[in-house]
């Protein structure tokens, strides 16, 4: 997973280029153990989804994006609809399992 800055994400949401650049953003805090575990599960799920484009964003550097995207806690996986990127389609706050993450990320990918 590559990192994305809050400003890059906000710019892509506002200018409509998000659909061409990413499918989801994993929002985390570096000192959060649950976030580290969630990222590990997500990394494993992504092994089976090489076409899925996911970025990671440190919430500590993203106050404006957190407000704009209405992120209420971390970890948070924000998934955008491939057809309509004007607003996130889904927020996942509980990284339940690798299988669950795989199913959510592969939904609607055709």
PDB file of N, CA and C in Angstrom:
ATOM      1  N   UNK A   1       0.846  -1.181   0.000  1.00  0.00           N
ATOM      2  CA  UNK A   1       0.000   0.000   0.000  1.00  0.00           C
ATOM      3  C   UNK A   1       0.888   1.240   0.000  1.00  0.00           C
ATOM      4  N   UNK A   2       0.577   2.146  -0.880  1.00  0.00           N
ATOM      5  CA  UNK A   2       1.288   3.416  -0.914  1.00  0.00           C
ATOM      6  C   UNK A   2       0.579   4.407  -0.001  1.00  0.00           C
ATOM      7  N   UNK A   3       1.327   5.365   0.481  1.00  0.00           N
ATOM      8  CA  UNK A   3       0.742   6.420   1.311  1.00  0.00           C
ATOM      9  C   UNK A   3       0.177   7.524   0.432  1.00  0.00           C
ATOM     10  N   UNK A   4      -0.856   8.180   0.939  1.00  0.00           N
ATOM     11  CA  UNK A   4      -1.445   9.335   0.265  1.00  0.00           C
ATOM     12  C   UNK A   4      -1.609  10.422   1.322  1.00  0.00           C
ATOM     13  N   UNK A   5      -1.315  11.651   0.950  1.00  0.00           N
ATOM     14  CA  UNK A   5      -1.490  12.750   1.899  1.00  0.00           C
ATOM     15  C   UNK A   5      -2.951  13.180   1.922  1.00  0.00           C
ATOM     16  N   UNK A   6      -3.321  13.820   2.986  1.00  0.00           N
ATOM     17  CA  UNK A   6      -4.693  14.312   3.101  1.00  0.00           C
ATOM     18  C   UNK A   6      -5.015  15.260   1.955  1.00  0.00           C
ATOM     19  N   UNK A   7      -4.084  16.132   1.602  1.00  0.00           N
ATOM     20  CA  UNK A   7      -4.342  17.098   0.534  1.00  0.00           C
ATOM     21  C   UNK A   7      -4.500  16.416  -0.819  1.00  0.00           C
ATOM     22  N   UNK A   8      -3.690  15.393  -1.086  1.00  0.00           N
ATOM     23  CA  UNK A   8      -3.837  14.654  -2.346  1.00  0.00           C
ATOM     24  C   UNK A   8      -5.214  14.000  -2.422  1.00  0.00           C
ATOM     25  N   UNK A   9      -5.650  13.411  -1.319  1.00  0.00           N
ATOM     26  CA  UNK A   9      -6.957  12.762  -1.300  1.00  0.00           C
ATOM     27  C   UNK A   9      -8.082  13.775  -1.491  1.00  0.00           C
ATOM     28  N   UNK A  10      -8.016  14.878  -0.780  1.00  0.00           N
ATOM     29  CA  UNK A  10      -9.038  15.922  -0.906  1.00  0.00           C
ATOM     30  C   UNK A  10      -9.089  16.440  -2.339  1.00  0.00           C
ATOM     31  N   UNK A  11      -7.920  16.688  -2.931  1.00  0.00           N
ATOM     32  CA  UNK A  11      -7.871  17.184  -4.313  1.00  0.00           C
ATOM     33  C   UNK A  11      -8.536  16.199  -5.268  1.00  0.00           C
ATOM     34  N   UNK A  12      -8.256  14.902  -5.102  1.00  0.00           N
ATOM     35  CA  UNK A  12      -8.823  13.897  -5.996  1.00  0.00           C
ATOM     36  C   UNK A  12     -10.328  13.749  -5.799  1.00  0.00           C
ATOM     37  N   UNK A  13     -10.794  13.887  -4.571  1.00  0.00           N
ATOM     38  CA  UNK A  13     -12.242  13.831  -4.329  1.00  0.00           C
ATOM     39  C   UNK A  13     -12.919  15.022  -4.983  1.00  0.00           C
ATOM     40  N   UNK A  14     -12.333  16.201  -4.805  1.00  0.00           N
ATOM     41  CA  UNK A  14     -12.966  17.416  -5.301  1.00  0.00           C
ATOM     42  C   UNK A  14     -12.882  17.579  -6.816  1.00  0.00           C
ATOM     43  N   UNK A  15     -11.797  17.103  -7.437  1.00  0.00           N
ATOM     44  CA  UNK A  15     -11.698  17.308  -8.888  1.00  0.00           C
ATOM     45  C   UNK A  15     -12.239  16.134  -9.703  1.00  0.00           C
ATOM     46  N   UNK A  16     -12.721  15.099  -9.029  1.00  0.00           N
ATOM     47  CA  UNK A  16     -13.359  13.990  -9.718  1.00  0.00           C
ATOM     48  C   UNK A  16     -12.426  12.969 -10.322  1.00  0.00           C
ATOM     49  N   UNK A  17     -11.124  13.048 -10.039  1.00  0.00           N
ATOM     50  CA  UNK A  17     -10.179  12.092 -10.611  1.00  0.00           C
ATOM     51  C   UNK A  17      -9.969  10.870  -9.722  1.00  0.00           C
ATOM     52  N   UNK A  18     -10.667  10.800  -8.627  1.00  0.00           N
ATOM     53  CA  UNK A  18     -10.490   9.709  -7.669  1.00  0.00           C
ATOM     54  C   UNK A  18     -10.742   8.349  -8.305  1.00  0.00           C
ATOM     55  N   UNK A  19     -11.768   8.217  -9.094  1.00  0.00           N
ATOM     56  CA  UNK A  19     -12.152   6.935  -9.706  1.00  0.00           C
ATOM     57  C   UNK A  19     -10.996   6.327 -10.492  1.00  0.00           C
ATOM     58  N   UNK A  20     -10.189   7.151 -11.137  1.00  0.00           N
ATOM     59  CA  UNK A  20      -9.097   6.650 -11.960  1.00  0.00           C
ATOM     60  C   UNK A  20      -7.850   6.314 -11.169  1.00  0.00           C
ATOM     61  N   UNK A  21      -7.833   6.681  -9.898  1.00  0.00           N
ATOM     62  CA  UNK A  21      -6.598   6.543  -9.134  1.00  0.00           C
ATOM     63  C   UNK A  21      -6.641   5.558  -7.980  1.00  0.00           C
ATOM     64  N   UNK A  22      -7.799   5.363  -7.361  1.00  0.00           N
ATOM     65  CA  UNK A  22      -7.830   4.448  -6.229  1.00  0.00           C
ATOM     66  C   UNK A  22      -9.211   3.881  -6.008  1.00  0.00           C
ATOM     67  N   UNK A  23      -9.244   2.795  -5.249  1.00  0.00           N
ATOM     68  CA  UNK A  23     -10.497   2.136  -4.906  1.00  0.00           C
ATOM     69  C   UNK A  23     -10.841   2.327  -3.431  1.00  0.00           C
ATOM     70  N   UNK A  24      -9.805   2.461  -2.588  1.00  0.00           N
ATOM     71  CA  UNK A  24     -10.048   2.569  -1.152  1.00  0.00           C
ATOM     72  C   UNK A  24      -8.869   3.255  -0.474  1.00  0.00           C
ATOM     73  N   UNK A  25      -9.129   3.760   0.729  1.00  0.00           N
ATOM     74  CA  UNK A  25      -8.088   4.358   1.563  1.00  0.00           C
ATOM     75  C   UNK A  25      -8.185   3.734   2.950  1.00  0.00           C
ATOM     76  N   UNK A  26      -7.046   3.288   3.453  1.00  0.00           N
ATOM     77  CA  UNK A  26      -6.970   2.747   4.804  1.00  0.00           C
ATOM     78  C   UNK A  26      -6.454   3.868   5.695  1.00  0.00           C
ATOM     79  N   UNK A  27      -7.272   4.287   6.649  1.00  0.00           N
ATOM     80  CA  UNK A  27      -6.915   5.379   7.553  1.00  0.00           C
ATOM     81  C   UNK A  27      -6.488   4.759   8.876  1.00  0.00           C
ATOM     82  N   UNK A  28      -5.333   5.169   9.359  1.00  0.00           N
ATOM     83  CA  UNK A  28      -4.736   4.550  10.538  1.00  0.00           C
ATOM     84  C   UNK A  28      -4.011   5.579  11.398  1.00  0.00           C
ATOM     85  N   UNK A  29      -3.606   5.144  12.570  1.00  0.00           N
ATOM     86  CA  UNK A  29      -2.712   5.919  13.422  1.00  0.00           C
ATOM     87  C   UNK A  29      -1.498   5.037  13.689  1.00  0.00           C
ATOM     88  N   UNK A  30      -0.286   5.576  13.587  1.00  0.00           N
ATOM     89  CA  UNK A  30       0.904   4.749  13.743  1.00  0.00           C
ATOM     90  C   UNK A  30       1.050   4.110  15.134  1.00  0.00           C
ATOM     91  N   UNK A  31       0.446   4.680  16.145  1.00  0.00           N
ATOM     92  CA  UNK A  31       0.566   4.141  17.496  1.00  0.00           C
ATOM     93  C   UNK A  31      -0.585   3.227  17.886  1.00  0.00           C
ATOM     94  N   UNK A  32      -1.451   2.888  16.940  1.00  0.00           N
ATOM     95  CA  UNK A  32      -2.644   2.085  17.192  1.00  0.00           C
ATOM     96  C   UNK A  32      -2.359   0.618  16.863  1.00  0.00           C
ATOM     97  N   UNK A  33      -2.398  -0.241  17.878  1.00  0.00           N
ATOM     98  CA  UNK A  33      -2.171  -1.660  17.663  1.00  0.00           C
ATOM     99  C   UNK A  33      -3.241  -2.295  16.794  1.00  0.00           C
ATOM    100  N   UNK A  34      -4.487  -1.890  16.983  1.00  0.00           N
ATOM    101  CA  UNK A  34      -5.582  -2.416  16.168  1.00  0.00           C
ATOM    102  C   UNK A  34      -5.397  -2.011  14.708  1.00  0.00           C
ATOM    103  N   UNK A  35      -4.883  -0.819  14.486  1.00  0.00           N
ATOM    104  CA  UNK A  35      -4.615  -0.362  13.116  1.00  0.00           C
ATOM    105  C   UNK A  35      -3.534  -1.222  12.463  1.00  0.00           C
ATOM    106  N   UNK A  36      -2.497  -1.555  13.212  1.00  0.00           N
ATOM    107  CA  UNK A  36      -1.422  -2.397  12.674  1.00  0.00           C
ATOM    108  C   UNK A  36      -1.950  -3.776  12.311  1.00  0.00           C
ATOM    109  N   UNK A  37      -2.789  -4.355  13.171  1.00  0.00           N
ATOM    110  CA  UNK A  37      -3.382  -5.649  12.888  1.00  0.00           C
ATOM    111  C   UNK A  37      -4.295  -5.574  11.661  1.00  0.00           C
ATOM    112  N   UNK A  38      -5.106  -4.523  11.583  1.00  0.00           N
ATOM    113  CA  UNK A  38      -5.982  -4.326  10.430  1.00  0.00           C
ATOM    114  C   UNK A  38      -5.196  -4.195   9.139  1.00  0.00           C
ATOM    115  N   UNK A  39      -4.089  -3.487   9.183  1.00  0.00           N
ATOM    116  CA  UNK A  39      -3.271  -3.316   7.979  1.00  0.00           C
ATOM    117  C   UNK A  39      -2.658  -4.646   7.546  1.00  0.00           C
ATOM    118  N   UNK A  40      -2.269  -5.466   8.509  1.00  0.00           N
ATOM    119  CA  UNK A  40      -1.737  -6.787   8.179  1.00  0.00           C
ATOM    120  C   UNK A  40      -2.798  -7.629   7.484  1.00  0.00           C
ATOM    121  N   UNK A  41      -4.012  -7.641   8.021  1.00  0.00           N
ATOM    122  CA  UNK A  41      -5.097  -8.400   7.391  1.00  0.00           C
ATOM    123  C   UNK A  41      -5.402  -7.865   5.995  1.00  0.00           C
ATOM    124  N   UNK A  42      -5.400  -6.562   5.860  1.00  0.00           N
ATOM    125  CA  UNK A  42      -5.675  -5.941   4.569  1.00  0.00           C
ATOM    126  C   UNK A  42      -4.595  -6.297   3.548  1.00  0.00           C
ATOM    127  N   UNK A  43      -3.355  -6.293   3.959  1.00  0.00           N
ATOM    128  CA  UNK A  43      -2.246  -6.653   3.079  1.00  0.00           C
ATOM    129  C   UNK A  43      -2.398  -8.084   2.575  1.00  0.00           C
ATOM    130  N   UNK A  44      -2.818  -8.985   3.454  1.00  0.00           N
ATOM    131  CA  UNK A  44      -3.037 -10.376   3.043  1.00  0.00           C
ATOM    132  C   UNK A  44      -4.195 -10.462   2.047  1.00  0.00           C
ATOM    133  N   UNK A  45      -5.287  -9.767   2.320  1.00  0.00           N
ATOM    134  CA  UNK A  45      -6.436  -9.773   1.408  1.00  0.00           C
ATOM    135  C   UNK A  45      -6.046  -9.227   0.040  1.00  0.00           C
ATOM    136  N   UNK A  46      -5.186  -8.228   0.017  1.00  0.00           N
ATOM    137  CA  UNK A  46      -4.789  -7.611  -1.249  1.00  0.00           C
ATOM    138  C   UNK A  46      -3.920  -8.518  -2.107  1.00  0.00           C
ATOM    139  N   UNK A  47      -3.313  -9.539  -1.512  1.00  0.00           N
ATOM    140  CA  UNK A  47      -2.531 -10.497  -2.297  1.00  0.00           C
ATOM    141  C   UNK A  47      -3.420 -11.174  -3.347  1.00  0.00           C
ATOM    142  N   UNK A  48      -4.694 -11.365  -3.019  1.00  0.00           N
ATOM    143  CA  UNK A  48      -5.632 -11.996  -3.944  1.00  0.00           C
ATOM    144  C   UNK A  48      -6.354 -10.979  -4.830  1.00  0.00           C
ATOM    145  N   UNK A  49      -6.084  -9.702  -4.617  1.00  0.00           N
ATOM    146  CA  UNK A  49      -6.721  -8.629  -5.393  1.00  0.00           C
ATOM    147  C   UNK A  49      -5.657  -7.670  -5.934  1.00  0.00           C
ATOM    148  N   UNK A  50      -4.760  -8.135  -6.785  1.00  0.00           N
ATOM    149  CA  UNK A  50      -3.667  -7.265  -7.244  1.00  0.00           C
ATOM    150  C   UNK A  50      -4.138  -6.044  -8.024  1.00  0.00           C
ATOM    151  N   UNK A  51      -5.338  -6.086  -8.589  1.00  0.00           N
ATOM    152  CA  UNK A  51      -5.861  -4.958  -9.357  1.00  0.00           C
ATOM    153  C   UNK A  51      -6.459  -3.868  -8.465  1.00  0.00           C
ATOM    154  N   UNK A  52      -6.638  -4.169  -7.197  1.00  0.00           N
ATOM    155  CA  UNK A  52      -7.255  -3.213  -6.269  1.00  0.00           C
ATOM    156  C   UNK A  52      -6.224  -2.164  -5.843  1.00  0.00           C
ATOM    157  N   UNK A  53      -6.593  -0.903  -5.982  1.00  0.00           N
ATOM    158  CA  UNK A  53      -5.684   0.195  -5.654  1.00  0.00           C
ATOM    159  C   UNK A  53      -6.092   0.798  -4.311  1.00  0.00           C
ATOM    160  N   UNK A  54      -5.272   0.542  -3.311  1.00  0.00           N
ATOM    161  CA  UNK A  54      -5.560   1.051  -1.965  1.00  0.00           C
ATOM    162  C   UNK A  54      -4.381   1.874  -1.481  1.00  0.00           C
ATOM    163  N   UNK A  55      -4.705   3.005  -0.906  1.00  0.00           N
ATOM    164  CA  UNK A  55      -3.697   3.859  -0.304  1.00  0.00           C
ATOM    165  C   UNK A  55      -3.909   3.887   1.197  1.00  0.00           C
ATOM    166  N   UNK A  56      -2.899   4.302   1.912  1.00  0.00           N
ATOM    167  CA  UNK A  56      -3.005   4.444   3.356  1.00  0.00           C
ATOM    168  C   UNK A  56      -2.777   5.910   3.721  1.00  0.00           C
ATOM    169  N   UNK A  57      -3.475   6.360   4.755  1.00  0.00           N
ATOM    170  CA  UNK A  57      -3.374   7.749   5.181  1.00  0.00           C
ATOM    171  C   UNK A  57      -3.303   7.811   6.702  1.00  0.00           C
ATOM    172  N   UNK A  58      -2.295   8.490   7.207  1.00  0.00           N
ATOM    173  CA  UNK A  58      -2.106   8.675   8.642  1.00  0.00           C
ATOM    174  C   UNK A  58      -3.094   9.740   9.131  1.00  0.00           C
ATOM    175  N   UNK A  59      -3.990   9.357  10.032  1.00  0.00           N
ATOM    176  CA  UNK A  59      -5.015  10.282  10.536  1.00  0.00           C
ATOM    177  C   UNK A  59      -4.396  11.466  11.284  1.00  0.00           C
ATOM    178  N   UNK A  60      -3.207  11.262  11.850  1.00  0.00           N
ATOM    179  CA  UNK A  60      -2.552  12.334  12.605  1.00  0.00           C
ATOM    180  C   UNK A  60      -2.149  13.507  11.719  1.00  0.00           C
ATOM    181  N   UNK A  61      -2.016  13.251  10.426  1.00  0.00           N
ATOM    182  CA  UNK A  61      -1.648  14.298   9.467  1.00  0.00           C
ATOM    183  C   UNK A  61      -2.813  14.689   8.576  1.00  0.00           C
ATOM    184  N   UNK A  62      -4.036  14.298   8.961  1.00  0.00           N
ATOM    185  CA  UNK A  62      -5.156  14.438   8.036  1.00  0.00           C
ATOM    186  C   UNK A  62      -6.421  14.983   8.697  1.00  0.00           C
ATOM    187  N   UNK A  63      -6.288  15.976   9.547  1.00  0.00           N
ATOM    188  CA  UNK A  63      -7.461  16.503  10.254  1.00  0.00           C
ATOM    189  C   UNK A  63      -8.529  17.020   9.284  1.00  0.00           C
ATOM    190  N   UNK A  64      -8.128  17.760   8.264  1.00  0.00           N
ATOM    191  CA  UNK A  64      -9.089  18.312   7.307  1.00  0.00           C
ATOM    192  C   UNK A  64      -9.801  17.191   6.542  1.00  0.00           C
ATOM    193  N   UNK A  65      -9.051  16.187   6.118  1.00  0.00           N
ATOM    194  CA  UNK A  65      -9.651  15.066   5.392  1.00  0.00           C
ATOM    195  C   UNK A  65     -10.571  14.262   6.298  1.00  0.00           C
ATOM    196  N   UNK A  66     -10.191  14.105   7.555  1.00  0.00           N
ATOM    197  CA  UNK A  66     -11.029  13.362   8.505  1.00  0.00           C
ATOM    198  C   UNK A  66     -12.384  14.045   8.678  1.00  0.00           C
ATOM    199  N   UNK A  67     -12.377  15.362   8.714  1.00  0.00           N
ATOM    200  CA  UNK A  67     -13.630  16.110   8.844  1.00  0.00           C
ATOM    201  C   UNK A  67     -14.432  16.015   7.547  1.00  0.00           C
ATOM    202  N   UNK A  68     -13.770  16.239   6.423  1.00  0.00           N
ATOM    203  CA  UNK A  68     -14.442  16.196   5.120  1.00  0.00           C
ATOM    204  C   UNK A  68     -15.076  14.826   4.857  1.00  0.00           C
ATOM    205  N   UNK A  69     -14.369  13.763   5.219  1.00  0.00           N
ATOM    206  CA  UNK A  69     -14.844  12.406   4.951  1.00  0.00           C
ATOM    207  C   UNK A  69     -15.637  11.812   6.112  1.00  0.00           C
ATOM    208  N   UNK A  70     -15.777  12.567   7.181  1.00  0.00           N
ATOM    209  CA  UNK A  70     -16.559  12.157   8.352  1.00  0.00           C
ATOM    210  C   UNK A  70     -16.045  10.859   8.963  1.00  0.00           C
ATOM    211  N   UNK A  71     -14.735  10.753   9.104  1.00  0.00           N
ATOM    212  CA  UNK A  71     -14.113   9.591   9.728  1.00  0.00           C
ATOM    213  C   UNK A  71     -14.290   9.724  11.235  1.00  0.00           C
ATOM    214  N   UNK A  72     -14.852   8.710  11.863  1.00  0.00           N
ATOM    215  CA  UNK A  72     -15.151   8.799  13.297  1.00  0.00           C
ATOM    216  C   UNK A  72     -14.144   8.078  14.184  1.00  0.00           C
ATOM    217  N   UNK A  73     -13.392   7.128  13.631  1.00  0.00           N
ATOM    218  CA  UNK A  73     -12.363   6.446  14.418  1.00  0.00           C
ATOM    219  C   UNK A  73     -11.431   5.701  13.472  1.00  0.00           C
ATOM    220  N   UNK A  74     -10.348   5.199  14.039  1.00  0.00           N
ATOM    221  CA  UNK A  74      -9.408   4.381  13.270  1.00  0.00           C
ATOM    222  C   UNK A  74      -9.266   3.042  13.963  1.00  0.00           C
ATOM    223  N   UNK A  75      -8.969   2.007  13.220  1.00  0.00           N
ATOM    224  CA  UNK A  75      -8.762   1.971  11.782  1.00  0.00           C
ATOM    225  C   UNK A  75     -10.057   2.169  11.014  1.00  0.00           C
ATOM    226  N   UNK A  76      -9.909   2.664   9.799  1.00  0.00           N
ATOM    227  CA  UNK A  76     -11.075   2.877   8.942  1.00  0.00           C
ATOM    228  C   UNK A  76     -10.671   2.599   7.498  1.00  0.00           C
ATOM    229  N   UNK A  77     -11.409   1.718   6.862  1.00  0.00           N
ATOM    230  CA  UNK A  77     -11.208   1.452   5.449  1.00  0.00           C
ATOM    231  C   UNK A  77     -12.355   2.115   4.703  1.00  0.00           C
ATOM    232  N   UNK A  78     -12.024   3.073   3.859  1.00  0.00           N
ATOM    233  CA  UNK A  78     -13.030   3.800   3.094  1.00  0.00           C
ATOM    234  C   UNK A  78     -12.998   3.266   1.668  1.00  0.00           C
ATOM    235  N   UNK A  79     -14.135   2.749   1.218  1.00  0.00           N
ATOM    236  CA  UNK A  79     -14.231   2.179  -0.114  1.00  0.00           C
ATOM    237  C   UNK A  79     -15.132   3.078  -0.959  1.00  0.00           C
ATOM    238  N   UNK A  80     -14.639   3.436  -2.143  1.00  0.00           N
ATOM    239  CA  UNK A  80     -15.421   4.258  -3.065  1.00  0.00           C
ATOM    240  C   UNK A  80     -16.112   3.387  -4.088  1.00  0.00           C
ATOM    241  N   UNK A  81     -17.270   3.839  -4.530  1.00  0.00           N
ATOM    242  CA  UNK A  81     -17.990   3.205  -5.621  1.00  0.00           C
ATOM    243  C   UNK A  81     -17.231   3.534  -6.907  1.00  0.00           C
ATOM    244  N   UNK A  82     -16.988   2.544  -7.739  1.00  0.00           N
ATOM    245  CA  UNK A  82     -16.232   2.759  -8.979  1.00  0.00           C
ATOM    246  C   UNK A  82     -16.969   3.672  -9.946  1.00  0.00           C
ATOM    247  N   UNK A  83     -18.295   3.768  -9.834  1.00  0.00           N
ATOM    248  CA  UNK A  83     -19.083   4.573 -10.756  1.00  0.00           C
ATOM    249  C   UNK A  83     -19.327   5.993 -10.249  1.00  0.00           C
ATOM    250  N   UNK A  84     -19.409   6.153  -8.943  1.00  0.00           N
ATOM    251  CA  UNK A  84     -19.731   7.458  -8.358  1.00  0.00           C
ATOM    252  C   UNK A  84     -18.775   7.736  -7.205  1.00  0.00           C
ATOM    253  N   UNK A  85     -17.747   8.532  -7.466  1.00  0.00           N
ATOM    254  CA  UNK A  85     -16.748   8.808  -6.440  1.00  0.00           C
ATOM    255  C   UNK A  85     -17.017  10.116  -5.706  1.00  0.00           C
ATOM    256  N   UNK A  86     -18.210  10.651  -5.832  1.00  0.00           N
ATOM    257  CA  UNK A  86     -18.516  11.915  -5.165  1.00  0.00           C
ATOM    258  C   UNK A  86     -18.549  11.752  -3.643  1.00  0.00           C
ATOM    259  N   UNK A  87     -18.812  10.546  -3.178  1.00  0.00           N
ATOM    260  CA  UNK A  87     -18.822  10.268  -1.746  1.00  0.00           C
ATOM    261  C   UNK A  87     -18.465   8.805  -1.533  1.00  0.00           C
ATOM    262  N   UNK A  88     -17.852   8.487  -0.402  1.00  0.00           N
ATOM    263  CA  UNK A  88     -17.525   7.083  -0.138  1.00  0.00           C
ATOM    264  C   UNK A  88     -18.772   6.208  -0.128  1.00  0.00           C
ATOM    265  N   UNK A  89     -18.631   4.985  -0.620  1.00  0.00           N
ATOM    266  CA  UNK A  89     -19.743   4.043  -0.651  1.00  0.00           C
ATOM    267  C   UNK A  89     -19.840   3.269   0.653  1.00  0.00           C
ATOM    268  N   UNK A  90     -18.692   3.080   1.325  1.00  0.00           N
ATOM    269  CA  UNK A  90     -18.697   2.243   2.509  1.00  0.00           C
ATOM    270  C   UNK A  90     -17.546   2.629   3.438  1.00  0.00           C
ATOM    271  N   UNK A  91     -17.833   2.619   4.731  1.00  0.00           N
ATOM    272  CA  UNK A  91     -16.819   2.797   5.762  1.00  0.00           C
ATOM    273  C   UNK A  91     -16.758   1.503   6.562  1.00  0.00           C
ATOM    274  N   UNK A  92     -15.585   0.940   6.710  1.00  0.00           N
ATOM    275  CA  UNK A  92     -15.415  -0.255   7.525  1.00  0.00           C
ATOM    276  C   UNK A  92     -14.514   0.124   8.697  1.00  0.00           C
ATOM    277  N   UNK A  93     -15.047   0.002   9.898  1.00  0.00           N
ATOM    278  CA  UNK A  93     -14.284   0.328  11.100  1.00  0.00           C
ATOM    279  C   UNK A  93     -13.784  -0.910  11.830  1.00  0.00           C
ATOM    280  N   UNK A  94     -14.371  -2.060  11.541  1.00  0.00           N
ATOM    281  CA  UNK A  94     -13.957  -3.308  12.177  1.00  0.00           C
ATOM    282  C   UNK A  94     -13.388  -4.221  11.100  1.00  0.00           C
ATOM    283  N   UNK A  95     -12.089  -4.417  11.133  1.00  0.00           N
ATOM    284  CA  UNK A  95     -11.436  -5.298  10.172  1.00  0.00           C
ATOM    285  C   UNK A  95     -11.642  -6.727  10.677  1.00  0.00           C
ATOM    286  N   UNK A  96     -12.789  -7.290  10.391  1.00  0.00           N
ATOM    287  CA  UNK A  96     -13.233  -8.541  11.010  1.00  0.00           C
ATOM    288  C   UNK A  96     -12.350  -9.740  10.691  1.00  0.00           C
ATOM    289  N   UNK A  97     -11.962  -9.867   9.445  1.00  0.00           N
ATOM    290  CA  UNK A  97     -11.121 -10.993   9.033  1.00  0.00           C
ATOM    291  C   UNK A  97     -10.574 -10.708   7.640  1.00  0.00           C
ATOM    292  N   UNK A  98      -9.597 -11.492   7.235  1.00  0.00           N
ATOM    293  CA  UNK A  98      -9.054 -11.366   5.884  1.00  0.00           C
ATOM    294  C   UNK A  98     -10.152 -11.654   4.859  1.00  0.00           C
ATOM    295  N   UNK A  99     -10.932 -12.693   5.124  1.00  0.00           N
ATOM    296  CA  UNK A  99     -12.018 -13.066   4.204  1.00  0.00           C
ATOM    297  C   UNK A  99     -13.030 -11.939   4.073  1.00  0.00           C
ATOM    298  N   UNK A 100     -13.406 -11.341   5.185  1.00  0.00           N
ATOM    299  CA  UNK A 100     -14.370 -10.238   5.168  1.00  0.00           C
ATOM    300  C   UNK A 100     -13.822  -9.072   4.331  1.00  0.00           C
ATOM    301  N   UNK A 101     -12.573  -8.703   4.547  1.00  0.00           N
ATOM    302  CA  UNK A 101     -11.978  -7.593   3.793  1.00  0.00           C
ATOM    303  C   UNK A 101     -11.915  -7.919   2.305  1.00  0.00           C
ATOM    304  N   UNK A 102     -11.535  -9.138   1.980  1.00  0.00           N
ATOM    305  CA  UNK A 102     -11.500  -9.566   0.584  1.00  0.00           C
ATOM    306  C   UNK A 102     -12.878  -9.425  -0.061  1.00  0.00           C
ATOM    307  N   UNK A 103     -13.905  -9.908   0.626  1.00  0.00           N
ATOM    308  CA  UNK A 103     -15.269  -9.843   0.086  1.00  0.00           C
ATOM    309  C   UNK A 103     -15.716  -8.404  -0.126  1.00  0.00           C
ATOM    310  N   UNK A 104     -15.438  -7.535   0.825  1.00  0.00           N
ATOM    311  CA  UNK A 104     -15.848  -6.135   0.696  1.00  0.00           C
ATOM    312  C   UNK A 104     -15.117  -5.433  -0.432  1.00  0.00           C
ATOM    313  N   UNK A 105     -13.852  -5.706  -0.584  1.00  0.00           N
ATOM    314  CA  UNK A 105     -13.058  -5.052  -1.633  1.00  0.00           C
ATOM    315  C   UNK A 105     -13.358  -5.601  -3.020  1.00  0.00           C
ATOM    316  N   UNK A 106     -13.727  -6.853  -3.107  1.00  0.00           N
ATOM    317  CA  UNK A 106     -13.999  -7.441  -4.413  1.00  0.00           C
ATOM    318  C   UNK A 106     -15.421  -7.199  -4.880  1.00  0.00           C
ATOM    319  N   UNK A 107     -16.287  -6.766  -3.985  1.00  0.00           N
ATOM    320  CA  UNK A 107     -17.681  -6.476  -4.346  1.00  0.00           C
ATOM    321  C   UNK A 107     -17.732  -5.376  -5.416  1.00  0.00           C
ATOM    322  N   UNK A 108     -18.439  -5.656  -6.483  1.00  0.00           N
ATOM    323  CA  UNK A 108     -18.637  -4.645  -7.518  1.00  0.00           C
ATOM    324  C   UNK A 108     -17.463  -4.413  -8.439  1.00  0.00           C
ATOM    325  N   UNK A 109     -16.450  -5.262  -8.373  1.00  0.00           N
ATOM    326  CA  UNK A 109     -15.285  -5.057  -9.233  1.00  0.00           C
ATOM    327  C   UNK A 109     -15.446  -5.742 -10.586  1.00  0.00           C
ATOM    328  N   UNK A 110     -16.505  -6.544 -10.729  1.00  0.00           N
ATOM    329  CA  UNK A 110     -16.778  -7.171 -12.011  1.00  0.00           C
ATOM    330  C   UNK A 110     -15.791  -8.183 -12.382  1.00  0.00           C
TER     331      UNK A 110
END
